[in-house]
CSV table of C-alpha atoms and ligand atoms in Angstrom, one decimal:
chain,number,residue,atom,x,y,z
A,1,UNK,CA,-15.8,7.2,31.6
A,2,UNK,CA,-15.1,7.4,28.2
A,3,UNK,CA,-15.6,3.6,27.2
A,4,UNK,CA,-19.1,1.9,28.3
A,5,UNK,CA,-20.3,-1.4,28.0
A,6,UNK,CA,-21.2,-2.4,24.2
A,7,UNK,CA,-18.3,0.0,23.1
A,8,UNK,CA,-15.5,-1.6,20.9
A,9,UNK,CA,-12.4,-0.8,21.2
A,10,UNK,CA,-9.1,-0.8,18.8
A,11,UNK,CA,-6.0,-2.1,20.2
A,12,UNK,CA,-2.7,-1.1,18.8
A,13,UNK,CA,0.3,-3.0,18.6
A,14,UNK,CA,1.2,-5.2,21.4
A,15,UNK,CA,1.9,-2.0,23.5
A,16,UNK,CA,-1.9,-1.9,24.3
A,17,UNK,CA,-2.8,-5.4,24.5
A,18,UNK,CA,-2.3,-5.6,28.0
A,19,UNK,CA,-5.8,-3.7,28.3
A,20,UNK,CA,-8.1,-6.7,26.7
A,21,UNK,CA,-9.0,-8.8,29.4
A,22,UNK,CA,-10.0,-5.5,31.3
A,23,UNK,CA,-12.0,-4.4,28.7
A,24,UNK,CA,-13.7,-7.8,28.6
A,25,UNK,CA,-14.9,-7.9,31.8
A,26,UNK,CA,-16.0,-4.4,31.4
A,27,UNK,CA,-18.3,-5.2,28.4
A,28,UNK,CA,-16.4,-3.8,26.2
A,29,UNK,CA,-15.5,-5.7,22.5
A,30,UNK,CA,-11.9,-5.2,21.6
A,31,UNK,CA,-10.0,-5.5,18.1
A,32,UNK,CA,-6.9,-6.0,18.0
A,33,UNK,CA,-4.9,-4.6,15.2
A,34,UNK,CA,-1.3,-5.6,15.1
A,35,UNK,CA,1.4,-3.9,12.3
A,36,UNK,CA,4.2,-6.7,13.1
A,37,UNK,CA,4.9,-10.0,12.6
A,38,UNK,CA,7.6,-12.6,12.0
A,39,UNK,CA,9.7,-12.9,8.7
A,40,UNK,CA,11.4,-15.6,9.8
A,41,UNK,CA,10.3,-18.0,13.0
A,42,UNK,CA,12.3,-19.2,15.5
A,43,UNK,CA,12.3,-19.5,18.9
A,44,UNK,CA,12.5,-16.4,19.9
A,45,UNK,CA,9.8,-15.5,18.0
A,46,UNK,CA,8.0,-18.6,19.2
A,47,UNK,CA,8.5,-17.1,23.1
A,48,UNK,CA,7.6,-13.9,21.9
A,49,UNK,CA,4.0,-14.7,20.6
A,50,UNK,CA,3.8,-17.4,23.9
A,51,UNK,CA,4.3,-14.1,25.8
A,52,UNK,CA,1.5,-12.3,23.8
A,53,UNK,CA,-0.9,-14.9,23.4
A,54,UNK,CA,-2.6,-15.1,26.7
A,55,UNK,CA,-2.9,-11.1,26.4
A,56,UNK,CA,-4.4,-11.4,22.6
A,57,UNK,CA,-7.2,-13.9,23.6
A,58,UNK,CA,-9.8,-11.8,25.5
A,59,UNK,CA,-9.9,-9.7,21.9
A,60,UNK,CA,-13.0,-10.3,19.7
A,61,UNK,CA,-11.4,-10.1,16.7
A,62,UNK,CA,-8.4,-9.2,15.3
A,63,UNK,CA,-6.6,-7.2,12.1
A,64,UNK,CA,-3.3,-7.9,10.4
A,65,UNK,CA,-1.5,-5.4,8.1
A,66,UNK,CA,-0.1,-8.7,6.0
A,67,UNK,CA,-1.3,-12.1,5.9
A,68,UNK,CA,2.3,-13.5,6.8
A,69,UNK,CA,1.9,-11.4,10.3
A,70,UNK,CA,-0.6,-13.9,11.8
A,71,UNK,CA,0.5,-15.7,14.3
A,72,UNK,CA,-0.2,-19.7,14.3
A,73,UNK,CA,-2.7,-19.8,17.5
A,74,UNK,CA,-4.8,-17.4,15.9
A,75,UNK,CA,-5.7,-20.3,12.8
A,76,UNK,CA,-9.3,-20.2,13.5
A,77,UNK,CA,-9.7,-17.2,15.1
A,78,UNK,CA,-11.8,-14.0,13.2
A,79,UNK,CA,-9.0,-12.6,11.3
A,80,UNK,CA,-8.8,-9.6,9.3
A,81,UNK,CA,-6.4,-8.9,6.9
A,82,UNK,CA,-6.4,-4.9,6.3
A,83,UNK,CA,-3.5,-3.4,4.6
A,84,UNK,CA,-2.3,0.0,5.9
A,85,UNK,CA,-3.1,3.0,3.3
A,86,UNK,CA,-1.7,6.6,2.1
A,87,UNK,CA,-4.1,9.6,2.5
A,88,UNK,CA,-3.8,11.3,-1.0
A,89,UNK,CA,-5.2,14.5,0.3
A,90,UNK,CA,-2.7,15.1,3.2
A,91,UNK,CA,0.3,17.3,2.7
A,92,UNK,CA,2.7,13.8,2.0
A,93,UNK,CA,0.4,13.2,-1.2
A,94,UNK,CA,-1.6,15.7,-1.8
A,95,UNK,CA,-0.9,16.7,-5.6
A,96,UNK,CA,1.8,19.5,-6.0
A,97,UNK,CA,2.3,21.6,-9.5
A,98,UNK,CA,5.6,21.3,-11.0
A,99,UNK,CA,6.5,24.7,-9.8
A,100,UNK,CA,5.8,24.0,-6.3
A,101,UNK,CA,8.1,21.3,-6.4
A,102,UNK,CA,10.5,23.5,-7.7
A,103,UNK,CA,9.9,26.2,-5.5
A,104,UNK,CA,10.0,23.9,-2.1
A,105,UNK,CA,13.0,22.3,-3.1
A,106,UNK,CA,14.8,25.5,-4.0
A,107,UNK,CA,13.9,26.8,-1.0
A,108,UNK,CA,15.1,24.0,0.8
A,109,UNK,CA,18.3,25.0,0.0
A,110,UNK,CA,18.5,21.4,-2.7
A,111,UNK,CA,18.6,22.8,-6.2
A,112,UNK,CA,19.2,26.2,-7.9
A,113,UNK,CA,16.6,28.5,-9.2
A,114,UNK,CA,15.7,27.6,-12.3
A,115,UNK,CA,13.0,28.6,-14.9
A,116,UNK,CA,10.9,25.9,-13.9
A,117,UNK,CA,9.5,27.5,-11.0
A,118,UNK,CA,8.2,30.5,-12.9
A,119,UNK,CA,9.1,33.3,-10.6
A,120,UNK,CA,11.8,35.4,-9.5
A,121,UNK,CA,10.3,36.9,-6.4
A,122,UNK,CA,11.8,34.2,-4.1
A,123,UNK,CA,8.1,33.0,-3.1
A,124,UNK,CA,8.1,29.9,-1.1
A,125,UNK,CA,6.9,26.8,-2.0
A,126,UNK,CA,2.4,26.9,-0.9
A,127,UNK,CA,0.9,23.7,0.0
A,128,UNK,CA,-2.2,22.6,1.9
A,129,UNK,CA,-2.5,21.9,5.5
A,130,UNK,CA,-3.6,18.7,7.1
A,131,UNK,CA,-6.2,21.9,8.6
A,132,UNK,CA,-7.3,23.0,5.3
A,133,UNK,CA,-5.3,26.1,5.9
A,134,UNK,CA,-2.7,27.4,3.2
A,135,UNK,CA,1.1,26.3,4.2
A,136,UNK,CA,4.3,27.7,3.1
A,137,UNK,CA,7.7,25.9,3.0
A,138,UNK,CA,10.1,28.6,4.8
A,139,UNK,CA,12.4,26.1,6.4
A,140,UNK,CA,16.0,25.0,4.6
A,141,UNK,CA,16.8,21.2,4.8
A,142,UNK,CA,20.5,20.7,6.5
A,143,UNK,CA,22.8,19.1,3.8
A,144,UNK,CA,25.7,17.6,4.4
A,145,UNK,CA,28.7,18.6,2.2
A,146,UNK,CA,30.0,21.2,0.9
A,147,UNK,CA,29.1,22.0,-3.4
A,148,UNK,CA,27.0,23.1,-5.4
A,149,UNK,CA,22.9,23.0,-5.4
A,150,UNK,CA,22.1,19.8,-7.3
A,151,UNK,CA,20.8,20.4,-10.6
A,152,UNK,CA,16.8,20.8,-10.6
A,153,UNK,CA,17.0,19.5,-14.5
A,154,UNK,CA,19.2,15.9,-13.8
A,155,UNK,CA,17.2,13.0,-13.4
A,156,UNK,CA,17.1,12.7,-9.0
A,157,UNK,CA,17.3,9.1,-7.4
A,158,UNK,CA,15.5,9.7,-3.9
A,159,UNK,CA,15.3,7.2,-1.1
A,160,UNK,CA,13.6,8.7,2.3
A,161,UNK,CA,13.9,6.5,5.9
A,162,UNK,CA,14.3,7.1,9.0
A,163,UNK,CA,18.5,6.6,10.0
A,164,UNK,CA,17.8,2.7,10.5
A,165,UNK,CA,20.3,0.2,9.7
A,166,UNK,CA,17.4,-1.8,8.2
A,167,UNK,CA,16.7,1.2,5.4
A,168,UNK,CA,20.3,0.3,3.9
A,169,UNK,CA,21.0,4.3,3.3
A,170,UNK,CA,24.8,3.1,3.3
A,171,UNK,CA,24.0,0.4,0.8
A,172,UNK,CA,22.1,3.0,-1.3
A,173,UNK,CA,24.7,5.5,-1.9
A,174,UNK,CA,27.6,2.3,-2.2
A,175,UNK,CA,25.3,0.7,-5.1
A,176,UNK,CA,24.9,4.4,-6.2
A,177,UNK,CA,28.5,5.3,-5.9
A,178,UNK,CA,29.5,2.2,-7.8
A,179,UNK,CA,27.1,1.7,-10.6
A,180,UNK,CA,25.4,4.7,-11.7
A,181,UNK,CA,27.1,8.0,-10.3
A,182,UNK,CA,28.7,9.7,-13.8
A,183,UNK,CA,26.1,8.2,-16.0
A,184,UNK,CA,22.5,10.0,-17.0
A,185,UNK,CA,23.8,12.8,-15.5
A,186,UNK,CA,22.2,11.0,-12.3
A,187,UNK,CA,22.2,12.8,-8.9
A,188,UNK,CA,21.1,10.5,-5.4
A,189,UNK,CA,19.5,12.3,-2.2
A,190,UNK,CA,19.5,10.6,0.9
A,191,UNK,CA,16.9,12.1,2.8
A,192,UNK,CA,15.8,11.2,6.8
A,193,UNK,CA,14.4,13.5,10.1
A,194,UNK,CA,17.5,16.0,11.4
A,195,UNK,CA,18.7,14.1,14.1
A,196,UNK,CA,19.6,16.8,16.6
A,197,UNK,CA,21.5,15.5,19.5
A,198,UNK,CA,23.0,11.8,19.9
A,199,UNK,CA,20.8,11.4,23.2
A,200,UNK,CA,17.9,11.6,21.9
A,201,UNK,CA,18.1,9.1,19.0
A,202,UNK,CA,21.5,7.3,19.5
A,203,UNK,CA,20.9,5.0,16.7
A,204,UNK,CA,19.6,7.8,14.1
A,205,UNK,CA,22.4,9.8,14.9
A,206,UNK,CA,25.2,6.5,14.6
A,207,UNK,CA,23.6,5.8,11.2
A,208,UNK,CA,23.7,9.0,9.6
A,209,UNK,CA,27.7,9.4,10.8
A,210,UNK,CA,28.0,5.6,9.1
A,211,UNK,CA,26.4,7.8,6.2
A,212,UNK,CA,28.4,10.7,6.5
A,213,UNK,CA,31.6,8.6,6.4
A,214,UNK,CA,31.0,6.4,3.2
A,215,UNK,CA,30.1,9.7,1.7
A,216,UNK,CA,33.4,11.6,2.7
A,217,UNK,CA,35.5,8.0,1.5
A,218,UNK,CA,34.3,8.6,-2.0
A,219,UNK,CA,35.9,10.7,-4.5
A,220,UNK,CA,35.5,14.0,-5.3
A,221,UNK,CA,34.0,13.5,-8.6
A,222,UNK,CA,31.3,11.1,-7.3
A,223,UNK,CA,30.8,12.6,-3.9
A,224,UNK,CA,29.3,15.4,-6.0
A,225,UNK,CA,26.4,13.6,-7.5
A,226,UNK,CA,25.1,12.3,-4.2
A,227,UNK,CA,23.7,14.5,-1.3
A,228,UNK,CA,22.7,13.6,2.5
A,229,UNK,CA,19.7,15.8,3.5
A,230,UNK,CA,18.4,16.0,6.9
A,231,UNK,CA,14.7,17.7,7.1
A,232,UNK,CA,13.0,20.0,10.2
A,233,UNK,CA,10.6,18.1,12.3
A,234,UNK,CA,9.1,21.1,14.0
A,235,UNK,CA,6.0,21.2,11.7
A,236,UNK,CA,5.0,17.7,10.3
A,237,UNK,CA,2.8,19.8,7.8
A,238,UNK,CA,6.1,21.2,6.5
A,239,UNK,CA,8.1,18.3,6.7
A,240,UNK,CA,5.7,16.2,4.7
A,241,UNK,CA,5.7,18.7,2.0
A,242,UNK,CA,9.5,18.4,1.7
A,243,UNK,CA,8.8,14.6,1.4
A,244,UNK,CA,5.7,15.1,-1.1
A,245,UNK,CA,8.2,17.7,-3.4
A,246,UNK,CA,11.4,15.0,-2.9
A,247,UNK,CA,9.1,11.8,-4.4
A,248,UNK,CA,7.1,14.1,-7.2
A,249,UNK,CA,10.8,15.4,-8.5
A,250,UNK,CA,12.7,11.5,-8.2
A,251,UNK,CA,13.6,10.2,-11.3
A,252,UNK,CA,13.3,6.7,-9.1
A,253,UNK,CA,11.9,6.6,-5.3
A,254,UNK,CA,14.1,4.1,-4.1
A,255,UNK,CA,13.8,1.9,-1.0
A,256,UNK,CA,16.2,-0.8,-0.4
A,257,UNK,CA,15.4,-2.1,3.1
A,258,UNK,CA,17.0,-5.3,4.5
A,259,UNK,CA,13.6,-5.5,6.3
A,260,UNK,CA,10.3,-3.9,6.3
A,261,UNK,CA,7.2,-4.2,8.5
A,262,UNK,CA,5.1,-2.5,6.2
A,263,UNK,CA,7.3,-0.1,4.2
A,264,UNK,CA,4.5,2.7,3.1
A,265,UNK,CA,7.3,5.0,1.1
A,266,UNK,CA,6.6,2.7,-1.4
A,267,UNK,CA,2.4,3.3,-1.7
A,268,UNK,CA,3.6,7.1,-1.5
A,269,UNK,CA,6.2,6.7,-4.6
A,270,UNK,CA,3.7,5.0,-6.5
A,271,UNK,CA,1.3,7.3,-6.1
A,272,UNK,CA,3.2,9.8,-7.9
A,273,UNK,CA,3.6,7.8,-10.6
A,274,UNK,CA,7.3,7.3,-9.5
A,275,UNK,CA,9.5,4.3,-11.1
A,276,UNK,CA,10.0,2.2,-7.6
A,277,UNK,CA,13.0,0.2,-6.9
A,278,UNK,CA,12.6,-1.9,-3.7
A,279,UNK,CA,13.9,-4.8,-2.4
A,280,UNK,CA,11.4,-7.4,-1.9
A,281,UNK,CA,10.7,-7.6,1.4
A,282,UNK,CA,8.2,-7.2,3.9
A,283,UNK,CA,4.6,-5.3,3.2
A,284,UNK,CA,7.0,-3.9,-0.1
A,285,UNK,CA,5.7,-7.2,-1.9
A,286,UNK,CA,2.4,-6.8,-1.3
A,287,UNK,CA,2.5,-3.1,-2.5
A,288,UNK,CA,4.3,-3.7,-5.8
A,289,UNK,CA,2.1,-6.2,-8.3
A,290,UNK,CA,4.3,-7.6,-11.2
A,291,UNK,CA,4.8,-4.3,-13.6
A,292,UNK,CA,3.9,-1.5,-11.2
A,293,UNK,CA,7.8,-1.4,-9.9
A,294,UNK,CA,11.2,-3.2,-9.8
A,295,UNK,CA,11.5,-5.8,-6.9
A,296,UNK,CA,15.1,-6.6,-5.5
A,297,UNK,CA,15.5,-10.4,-4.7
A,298,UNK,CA,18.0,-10.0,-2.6
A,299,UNK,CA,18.5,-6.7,-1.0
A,300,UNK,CA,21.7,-6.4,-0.1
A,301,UNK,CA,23.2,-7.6,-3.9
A,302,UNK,CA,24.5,-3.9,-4.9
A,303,UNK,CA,25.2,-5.0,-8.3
A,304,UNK,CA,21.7,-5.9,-9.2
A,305,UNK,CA,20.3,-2.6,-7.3
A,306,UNK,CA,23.1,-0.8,-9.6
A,307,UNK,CA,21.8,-3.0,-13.0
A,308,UNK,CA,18.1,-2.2,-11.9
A,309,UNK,CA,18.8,1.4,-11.4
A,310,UNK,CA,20.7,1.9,-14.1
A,311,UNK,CA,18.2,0.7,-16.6
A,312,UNK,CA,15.3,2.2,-15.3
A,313,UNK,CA,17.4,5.6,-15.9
A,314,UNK,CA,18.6,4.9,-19.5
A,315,UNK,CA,14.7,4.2,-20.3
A,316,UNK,CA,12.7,7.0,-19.2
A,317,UNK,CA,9.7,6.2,-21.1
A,318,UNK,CA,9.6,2.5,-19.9
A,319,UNK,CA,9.9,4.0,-16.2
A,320,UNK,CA,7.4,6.5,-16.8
A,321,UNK,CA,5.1,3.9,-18.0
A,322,UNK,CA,5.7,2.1,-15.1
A,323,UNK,CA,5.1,5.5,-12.7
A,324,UNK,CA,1.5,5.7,-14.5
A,325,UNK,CA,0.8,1.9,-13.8
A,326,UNK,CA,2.3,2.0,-10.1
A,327,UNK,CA,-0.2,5.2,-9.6
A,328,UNK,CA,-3.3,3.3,-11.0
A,329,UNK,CA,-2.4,-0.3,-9.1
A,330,UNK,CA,-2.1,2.2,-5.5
A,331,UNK,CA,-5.6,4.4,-6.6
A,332,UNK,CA,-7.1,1.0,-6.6
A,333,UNK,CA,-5.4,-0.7,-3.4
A,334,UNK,CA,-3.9,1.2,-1.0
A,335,UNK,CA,-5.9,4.8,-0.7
A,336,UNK,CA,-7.7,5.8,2.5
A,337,UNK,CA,-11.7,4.2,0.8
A,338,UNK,CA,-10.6,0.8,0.5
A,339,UNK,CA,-9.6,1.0,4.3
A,340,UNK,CA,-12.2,2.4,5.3
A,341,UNK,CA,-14.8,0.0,3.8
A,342,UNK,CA,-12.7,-3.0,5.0
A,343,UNK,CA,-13.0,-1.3,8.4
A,344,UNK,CA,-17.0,-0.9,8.1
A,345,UNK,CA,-17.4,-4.4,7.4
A,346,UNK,CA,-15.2,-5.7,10.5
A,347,UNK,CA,-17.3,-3.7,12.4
A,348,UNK,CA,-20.7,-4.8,10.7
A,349,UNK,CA,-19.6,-8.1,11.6
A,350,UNK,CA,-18.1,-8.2,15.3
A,351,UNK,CA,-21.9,-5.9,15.9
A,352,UNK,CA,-24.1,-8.4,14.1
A,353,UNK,CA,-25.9,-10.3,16.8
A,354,UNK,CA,-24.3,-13.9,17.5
A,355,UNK,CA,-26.6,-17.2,16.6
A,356,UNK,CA,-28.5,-17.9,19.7
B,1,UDP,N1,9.2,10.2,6.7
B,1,UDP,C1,9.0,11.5,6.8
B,1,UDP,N2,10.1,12.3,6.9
B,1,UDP,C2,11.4,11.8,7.0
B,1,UDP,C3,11.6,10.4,6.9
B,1,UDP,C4,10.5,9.6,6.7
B,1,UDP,O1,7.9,12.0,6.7
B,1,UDP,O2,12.3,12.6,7.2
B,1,UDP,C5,8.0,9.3,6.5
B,1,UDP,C6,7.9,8.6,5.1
B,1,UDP,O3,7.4,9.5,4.1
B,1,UDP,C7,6.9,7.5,5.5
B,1,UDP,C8,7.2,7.2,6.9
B,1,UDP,O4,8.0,8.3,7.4
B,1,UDP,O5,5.5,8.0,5.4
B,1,UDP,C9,8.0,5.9,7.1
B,1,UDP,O6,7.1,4.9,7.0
B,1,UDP,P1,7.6,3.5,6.5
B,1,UDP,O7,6.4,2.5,6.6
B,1,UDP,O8,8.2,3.6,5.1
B,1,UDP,O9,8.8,3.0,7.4
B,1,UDP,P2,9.0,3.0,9.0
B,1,UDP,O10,9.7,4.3,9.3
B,1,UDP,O11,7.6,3.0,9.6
B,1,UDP,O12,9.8,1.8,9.3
């Protein structure tokens, strides 16, 4: 009832693409828009778009998040290539003054009180509302290990992921642990979702306990320096104003994936005119242009991620220069208007009226 003939329709992701050939015979003009893609073909890969294929082909058109994502049979067909983009008004991006960062992650239960955050009443970090309506951080993050709050005036190293063995949090806090802990006074938070209960997310709960466990093997005197922090999920609101606070505050937003699809912590680093470190994978290259973040060749060499890190510490001007450049190159590339238009335009075209 809701969809009539003449309508077009956006697909998601293979999940949905079953729906296009029913859509086609009920008028209806579908897009596909896909998120995935192949790194590296083989023939599993090669099955796996054989599998797809005859579902894709009723689509009109179709949309790509990378230009590497496009499958071969689709040479010819009317591609798209529309890179995903950050919302800079929503509570993940939406600009924070240094006192609400310090007030949110106080609050959180992160850092100590300081004087940065101007007031002694205990007041809660205030933020906006995807709604519009004023929002308060009330909730503490969990964080594992005993000691002190960190110390809200030492540069922060910050990498947030989901517990996926593909996010490399291990690797992180090894290349952390071994290169940089002790020097710049450098603190690291590894931050993810609060993974409540083994059942429901067996592999988020396996990989923080992988976390947990390099953490309690290191010594004392490094294990200080390096925190694992686990946010609420019950208000998204909220827990993307931790995230917004986290980023602003890094030092350097990390994100050393062994493999990305799209990898959007990046875009939201950058946008805060943070110094990114990332490995160079995925939709992580085509976020970071030559001298608007460090690139890691290979992802899972901890001595370069330690160099890398290390040097973008002992030059905080150079890194700051690099934050303000990082902010400009996403303002111009990956922000919620150039989406937009390059979604008008698709649909100007698969409307106009066909020769004939
Ligand atoms: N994120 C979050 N809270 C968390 C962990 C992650 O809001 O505790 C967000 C993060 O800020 C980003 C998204 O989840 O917006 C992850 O997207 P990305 O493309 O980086 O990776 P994915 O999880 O899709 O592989």
């Amino acid at each position: 009832r809701w969809v009539r003939p003449g309508d077009i329709v956006l697909l998601h992701d293979p999940q949905t693409l079953g729906l296009a050939a029913h859509l086609r015979r009920a008028g209806v003009t579908t897009i596909w828009r896909s998120h995935i893609g192949v790194d590296h073909a083989n023939e599993w890969t090669a099955q796996a778009w054989e599998f797809l294929r005859p579902l894709a082909e009723p689509c009109g058109a179709y949309v790509f998040s990378r230009a590497q994502y496009v499958p071969p049979f689709l040479a010819g067909a009317p591609v798209t290539v529309i890179a995903p983009s950050i919302d800079p008004f929503s509570p993940k991006n939406q600009d924070l003054a240094p006192a609400a960062v310090a007030r949110i992650l106080r609050t959180m239960g992160l850092t100590a009180a300081t004087g940065a955050d101007g007031d002694a009443d205990g007041g809660t970090g205030v933020f906006t509302r995807a709604d519009g309506s004023p929002g308060r951080v009330r909730e503490r993050a969990a964080v594992v290990g005993e000691g002190p709050p960190l110390d809200h005036e030492a540069p922060l190293v910050v990498q947030v992921s989901r517990w996926d063995h593909l996010k490399d949090m291990v690797g992180v806090l090894a290349g952390f642990a071994a290169h940089v802990a002790g020097r710049h006074g450098a603190q690291l938070a590894l931050v993810g979702p609060a993974v409540h209960d083994v059942s429901d997310d067996p592999e988020g709960a396996a990989v923080l306990g992988e976390c947990v466990v390099a953490w309690e093997g290191l010594a004392p005197s490094l294990r200080r320096h390096i925190r694992l922090v686990t946010l609420p999920m019950e208000d998204t609101d909220e827990n993307a104003a931790m995230v917004n606070a986290l980023q602003r505050h890094a030092a350097v937003v990390v994100q050393k994936s062994l493999a990305e699809g799209f990898g959007l912590t990046v875009a939201e680093g950058m946008w805060k005119a943070r110094p990114v470190l990332a490995s160079a994978v995925g939709g992580i290259v085509d976020q970071v242009a030559p001298d608007t973040g460090v690139l890691l060749p290979d992802p899972t060499d901890l001595d370069a991620y330690g160099a890398a890190l290390e040097g973008l510490l002992a030059d905080a001007t150079g890194a700051a220069a690099l934050g303000e450049r990082a902010r400009r190159h996403v303002r111009d590339n990956f922000l919620g208007d150039r989406h937009l238009l390059q979604y008008a335009e698709l649909l100007e075209r698969v409307l106009a009226p066909g020769p004939g």
